[in-house]
Short mmCIF file of C-alpha atoms in Angstrom, two decimals:
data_model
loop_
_atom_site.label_atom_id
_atom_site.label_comp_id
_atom_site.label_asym_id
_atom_site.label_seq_id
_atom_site.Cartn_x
_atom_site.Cartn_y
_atom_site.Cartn_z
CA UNK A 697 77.96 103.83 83.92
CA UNK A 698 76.43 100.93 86.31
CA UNK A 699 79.38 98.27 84.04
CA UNK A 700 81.94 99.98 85.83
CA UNK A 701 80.72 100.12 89.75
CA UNK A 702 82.99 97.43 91.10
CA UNK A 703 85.86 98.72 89.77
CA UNK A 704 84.81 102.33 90.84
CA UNK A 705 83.93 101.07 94.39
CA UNK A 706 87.05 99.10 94.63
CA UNK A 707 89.00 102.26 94.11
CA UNK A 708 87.07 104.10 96.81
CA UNK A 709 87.66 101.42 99.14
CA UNK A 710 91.29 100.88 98.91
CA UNK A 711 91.08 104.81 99.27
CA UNK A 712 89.72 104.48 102.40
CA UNK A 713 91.85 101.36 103.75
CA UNK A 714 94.54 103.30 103.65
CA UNK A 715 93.88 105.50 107.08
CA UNK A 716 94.88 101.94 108.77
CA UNK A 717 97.91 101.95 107.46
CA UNK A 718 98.20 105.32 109.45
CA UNK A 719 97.32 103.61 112.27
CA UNK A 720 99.97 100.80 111.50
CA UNK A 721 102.67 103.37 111.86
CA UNK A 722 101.57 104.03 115.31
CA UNK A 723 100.34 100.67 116.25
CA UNK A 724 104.36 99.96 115.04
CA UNK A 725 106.00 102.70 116.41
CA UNK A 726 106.22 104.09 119.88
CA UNK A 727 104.02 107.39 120.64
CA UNK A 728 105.45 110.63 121.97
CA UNK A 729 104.57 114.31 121.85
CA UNK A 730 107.30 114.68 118.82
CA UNK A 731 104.92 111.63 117.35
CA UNK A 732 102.01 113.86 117.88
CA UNK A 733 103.03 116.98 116.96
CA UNK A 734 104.54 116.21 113.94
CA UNK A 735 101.82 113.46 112.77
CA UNK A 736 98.50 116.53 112.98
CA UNK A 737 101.29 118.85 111.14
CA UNK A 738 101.83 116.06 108.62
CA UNK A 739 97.93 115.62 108.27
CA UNK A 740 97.39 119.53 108.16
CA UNK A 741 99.65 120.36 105.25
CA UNK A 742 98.51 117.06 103.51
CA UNK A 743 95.31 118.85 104.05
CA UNK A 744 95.65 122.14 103.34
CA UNK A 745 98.19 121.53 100.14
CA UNK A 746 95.42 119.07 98.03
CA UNK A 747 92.14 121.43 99.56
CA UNK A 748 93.29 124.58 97.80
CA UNK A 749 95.76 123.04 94.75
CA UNK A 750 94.13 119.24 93.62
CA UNK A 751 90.45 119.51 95.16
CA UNK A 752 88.91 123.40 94.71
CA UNK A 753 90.87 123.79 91.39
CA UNK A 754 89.55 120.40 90.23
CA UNK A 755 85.98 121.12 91.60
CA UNK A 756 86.01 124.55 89.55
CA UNK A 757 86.83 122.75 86.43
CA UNK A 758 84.10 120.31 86.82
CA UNK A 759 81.54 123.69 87.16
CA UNK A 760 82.67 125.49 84.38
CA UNK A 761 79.24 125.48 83.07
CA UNK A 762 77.48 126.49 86.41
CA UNK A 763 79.41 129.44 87.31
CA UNK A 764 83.23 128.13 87.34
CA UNK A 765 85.30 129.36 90.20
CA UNK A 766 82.91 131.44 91.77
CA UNK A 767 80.08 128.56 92.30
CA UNK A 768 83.64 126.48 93.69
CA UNK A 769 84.02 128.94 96.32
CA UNK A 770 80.67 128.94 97.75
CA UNK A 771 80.87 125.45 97.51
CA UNK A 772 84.44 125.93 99.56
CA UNK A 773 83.13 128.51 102.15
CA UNK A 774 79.62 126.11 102.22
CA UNK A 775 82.02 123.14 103.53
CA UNK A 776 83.55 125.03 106.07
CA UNK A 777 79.82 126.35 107.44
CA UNK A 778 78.63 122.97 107.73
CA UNK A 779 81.92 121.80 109.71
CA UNK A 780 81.42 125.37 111.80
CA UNK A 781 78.02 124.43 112.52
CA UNK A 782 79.17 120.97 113.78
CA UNK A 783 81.92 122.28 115.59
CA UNK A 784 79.59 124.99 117.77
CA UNK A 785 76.80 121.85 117.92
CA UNK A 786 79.50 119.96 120.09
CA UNK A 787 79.14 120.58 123.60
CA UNK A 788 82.10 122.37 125.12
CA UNK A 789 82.77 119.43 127.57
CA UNK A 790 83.17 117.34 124.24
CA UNK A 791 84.89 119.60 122.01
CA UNK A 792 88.96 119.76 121.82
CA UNK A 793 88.78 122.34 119.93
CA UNK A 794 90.47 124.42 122.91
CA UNK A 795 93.28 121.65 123.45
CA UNK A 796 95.33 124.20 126.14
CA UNK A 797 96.50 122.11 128.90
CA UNK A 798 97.30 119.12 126.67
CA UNK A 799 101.21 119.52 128.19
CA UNK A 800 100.95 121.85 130.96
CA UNK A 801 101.25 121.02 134.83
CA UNK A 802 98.01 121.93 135.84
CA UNK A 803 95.52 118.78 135.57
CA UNK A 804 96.33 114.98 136.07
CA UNK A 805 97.57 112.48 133.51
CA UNK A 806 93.44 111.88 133.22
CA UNK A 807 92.91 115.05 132.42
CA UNK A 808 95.52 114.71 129.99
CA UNK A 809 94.25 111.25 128.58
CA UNK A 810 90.53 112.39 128.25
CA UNK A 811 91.38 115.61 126.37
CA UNK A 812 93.84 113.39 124.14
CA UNK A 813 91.03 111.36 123.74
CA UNK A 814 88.27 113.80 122.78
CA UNK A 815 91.12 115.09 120.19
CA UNK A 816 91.50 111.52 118.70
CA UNK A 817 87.80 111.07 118.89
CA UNK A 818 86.44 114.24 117.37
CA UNK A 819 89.46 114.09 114.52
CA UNK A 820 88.24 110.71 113.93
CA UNK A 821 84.47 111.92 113.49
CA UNK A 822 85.35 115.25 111.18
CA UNK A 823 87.58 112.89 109.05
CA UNK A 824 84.84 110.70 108.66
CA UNK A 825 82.21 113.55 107.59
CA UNK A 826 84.77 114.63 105.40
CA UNK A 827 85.71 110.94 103.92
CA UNK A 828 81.91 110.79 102.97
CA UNK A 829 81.37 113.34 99.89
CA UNK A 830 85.15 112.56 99.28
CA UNK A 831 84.58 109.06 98.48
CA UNK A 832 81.52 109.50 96.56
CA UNK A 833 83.33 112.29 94.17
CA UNK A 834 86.03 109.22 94.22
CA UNK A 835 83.49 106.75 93.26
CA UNK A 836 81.57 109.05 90.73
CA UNK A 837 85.24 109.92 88.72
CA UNK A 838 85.99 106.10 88.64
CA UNK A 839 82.62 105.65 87.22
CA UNK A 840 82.99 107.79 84.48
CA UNK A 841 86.40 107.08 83.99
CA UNK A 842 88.14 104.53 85.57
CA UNK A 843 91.92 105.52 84.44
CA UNK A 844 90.31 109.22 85.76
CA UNK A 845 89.68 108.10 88.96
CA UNK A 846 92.73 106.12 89.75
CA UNK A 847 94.89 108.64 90.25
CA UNK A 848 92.55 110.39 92.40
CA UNK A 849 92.26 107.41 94.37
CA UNK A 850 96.08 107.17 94.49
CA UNK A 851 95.88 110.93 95.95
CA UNK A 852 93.12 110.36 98.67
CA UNK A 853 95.43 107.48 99.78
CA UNK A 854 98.42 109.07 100.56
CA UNK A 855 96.75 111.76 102.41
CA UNK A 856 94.68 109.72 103.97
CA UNK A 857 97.93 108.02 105.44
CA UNK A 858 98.76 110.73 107.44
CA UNK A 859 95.18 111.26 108.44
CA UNK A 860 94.71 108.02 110.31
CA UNK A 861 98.38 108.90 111.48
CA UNK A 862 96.26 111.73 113.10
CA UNK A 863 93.41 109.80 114.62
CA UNK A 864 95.37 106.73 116.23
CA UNK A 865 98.23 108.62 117.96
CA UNK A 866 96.16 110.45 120.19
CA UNK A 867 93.65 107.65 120.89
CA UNK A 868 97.17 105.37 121.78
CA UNK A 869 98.60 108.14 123.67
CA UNK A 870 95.62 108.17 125.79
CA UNK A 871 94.33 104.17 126.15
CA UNK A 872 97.81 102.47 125.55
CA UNK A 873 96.35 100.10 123.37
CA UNK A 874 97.54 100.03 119.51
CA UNK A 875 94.88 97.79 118.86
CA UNK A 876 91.94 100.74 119.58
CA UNK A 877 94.08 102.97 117.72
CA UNK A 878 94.21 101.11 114.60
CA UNK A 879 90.28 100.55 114.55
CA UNK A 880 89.35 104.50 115.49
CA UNK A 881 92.10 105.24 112.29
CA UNK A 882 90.45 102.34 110.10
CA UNK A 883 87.01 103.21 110.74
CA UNK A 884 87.64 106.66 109.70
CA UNK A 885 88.49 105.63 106.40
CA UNK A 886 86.24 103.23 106.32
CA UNK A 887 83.33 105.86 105.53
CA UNK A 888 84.90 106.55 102.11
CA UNK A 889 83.80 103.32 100.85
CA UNK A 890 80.39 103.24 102.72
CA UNK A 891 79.99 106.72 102.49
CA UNK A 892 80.10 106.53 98.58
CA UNK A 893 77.64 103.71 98.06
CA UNK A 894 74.65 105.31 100.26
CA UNK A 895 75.48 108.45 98.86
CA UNK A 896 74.80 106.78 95.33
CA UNK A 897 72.34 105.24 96.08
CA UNK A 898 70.35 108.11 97.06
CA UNK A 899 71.91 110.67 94.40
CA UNK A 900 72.48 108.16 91.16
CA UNK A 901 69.57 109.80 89.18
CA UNK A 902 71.43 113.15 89.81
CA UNK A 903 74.93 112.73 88.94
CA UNK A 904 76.49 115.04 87.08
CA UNK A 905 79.94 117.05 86.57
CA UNK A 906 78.70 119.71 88.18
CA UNK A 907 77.43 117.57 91.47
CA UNK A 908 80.93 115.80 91.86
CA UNK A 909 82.67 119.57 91.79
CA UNK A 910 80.39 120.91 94.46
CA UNK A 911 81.49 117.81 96.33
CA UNK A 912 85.04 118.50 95.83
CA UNK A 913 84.85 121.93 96.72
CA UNK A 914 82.72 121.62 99.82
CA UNK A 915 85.14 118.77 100.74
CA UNK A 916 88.32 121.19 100.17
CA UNK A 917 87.00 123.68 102.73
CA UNK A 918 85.71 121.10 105.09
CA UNK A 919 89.76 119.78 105.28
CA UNK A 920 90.97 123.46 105.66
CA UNK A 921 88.59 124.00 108.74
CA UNK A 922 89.62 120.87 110.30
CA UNK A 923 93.66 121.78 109.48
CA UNK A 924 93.48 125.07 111.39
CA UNK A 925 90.60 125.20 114.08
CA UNK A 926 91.74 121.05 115.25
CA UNK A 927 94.85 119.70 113.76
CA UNK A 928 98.02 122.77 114.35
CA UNK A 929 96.08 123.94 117.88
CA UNK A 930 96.24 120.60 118.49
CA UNK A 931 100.19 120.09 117.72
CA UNK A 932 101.08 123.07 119.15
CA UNK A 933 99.47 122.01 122.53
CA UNK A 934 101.72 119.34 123.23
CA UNK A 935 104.68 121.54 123.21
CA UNK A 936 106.76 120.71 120.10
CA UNK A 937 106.19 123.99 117.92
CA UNK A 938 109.01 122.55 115.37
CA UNK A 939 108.07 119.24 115.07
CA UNK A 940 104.46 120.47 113.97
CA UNK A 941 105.58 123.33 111.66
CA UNK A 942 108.22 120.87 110.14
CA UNK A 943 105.28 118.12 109.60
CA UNK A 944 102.94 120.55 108.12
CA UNK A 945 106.12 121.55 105.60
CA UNK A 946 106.49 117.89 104.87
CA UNK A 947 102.85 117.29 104.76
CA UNK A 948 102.85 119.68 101.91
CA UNK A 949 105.65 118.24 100.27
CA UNK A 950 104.22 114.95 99.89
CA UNK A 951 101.18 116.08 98.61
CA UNK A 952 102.61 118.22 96.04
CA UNK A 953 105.42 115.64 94.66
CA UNK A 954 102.76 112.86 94.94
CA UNK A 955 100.34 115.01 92.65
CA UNK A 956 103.20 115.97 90.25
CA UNK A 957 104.28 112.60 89.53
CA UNK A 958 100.15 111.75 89.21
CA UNK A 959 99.55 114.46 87.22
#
């Protein structure tokens, strides 16, 4: 298994490269609440579509032997406890979570900045959690099988694209500076990679089939938290219901056509 670490790692680190080409878009484009809004929707269907169709039915497979689906789902519901318990650990000063006000009169344009920052900010740090088991279950398929894991890494990619989309707009909408907006999206990502060789480190003796699925379940319903309690709140603060329901739609759409023509 040890032959094929470089090209396993390499695969989970152009995985997690690719939130900076998220932030390209933004550090390319110009930012605006349609930018926003339709960037988290993007990220949230993204999300959503591969939690529930690519990464619980592929973490169920891999635990046939330990109790198939229903071991996946308390693997699922376990991810979205730990990113709960997280989420009520942040103080309320902190936590964006509550993003009303993000477009409304009441409360300057700092008040507007700090709370787009503290969006940007906290996305950044539960994508990075997330990125952590998901590029060691990235790592551990390319291991096994290299041709296996490509594909996957292909997948984690492209919706990791619209993930650093997520991070950098509100951290430009609220500095002005592409530049900080590209690093907070490419240090996201960046956990994938690093994420995957601690986590290796520490677990190698104990890989197994039935580790990477509870790693791709927990994963799934850590992504599904993040979609609904941070992402569409989020989008929907800034006004521009349409453009976030249209970007979770095409979010989706992505995901699924990208997966088809992987599959």
């Amino acid at each position: 298994m040890l032959t094929g670490l470089p090209g396993a790692f390499l695969l989970t680190l152009l995985a997690g490269l690719s939130t900076g080409l998220g932030g390209l878009v933004v550090a390319r484009g110009r930012s605006s609440p349609r930018l926003l809004a339709s960037g988290l929707g993007l990220s949230a269907g993204v999300m959503v579509y591969v939690s529930f169709m690519e990464l619980l039915a592929g973490g169920a497979e891999q635990l046939h032997r330990h109790g198939g689906m229903w071991t996946a789902l308390a693997c699922f519901f376990g991810g979205i406890a730990l990113i709960m318990l997280i989420d009520r650990l942040v103080p309320d000063s902190m936590n964006p979570h509550e993003p009303v006000g993000l477009h409304h009169d009441q409360g300057s344009d700092g008040d507007r900045g700090r709370r787009l920052m503290r969006a940007g900010t906290m996305t950044a740090l539960a994508l990075t959690i997330h990125n952590l088991p998901e590029g060691f279950a990235t790592l551990v398929t390319g291991l096994d099988d290299f041709r296996a894991g490509l594909p996957i890494a292909v997948a984690i990619a492209i919706h990791n694209i619209p993930e650093g989309i997520a991070v950098a707009v509100p951290i430009h909408a609220a500095t002005g500076s592409r530049r900080k907006a590209m690093l907070y999206a490419l240090g996201s990502g960046m956990a994938e990679p690093i994420g995957a060789g601690l986590l290796f480190l520490a677990l190698a003796p104990f890989i197994s089939p039935a580790l990477v699925g509870g790693c791709l379940c927990a994963v799934a319903g850590v992504m599904v938290f993040i979609s609904l309690d941070e992402l569409l709140p989020t989008a929907e603060a800034v006004g521009e219901h349409h453009a976030a329901a249209y970007g979770l739609v095409a979010g989706m759409a992505v995901m699924a056509v990208s997966l088809q023509l992987l599959g």
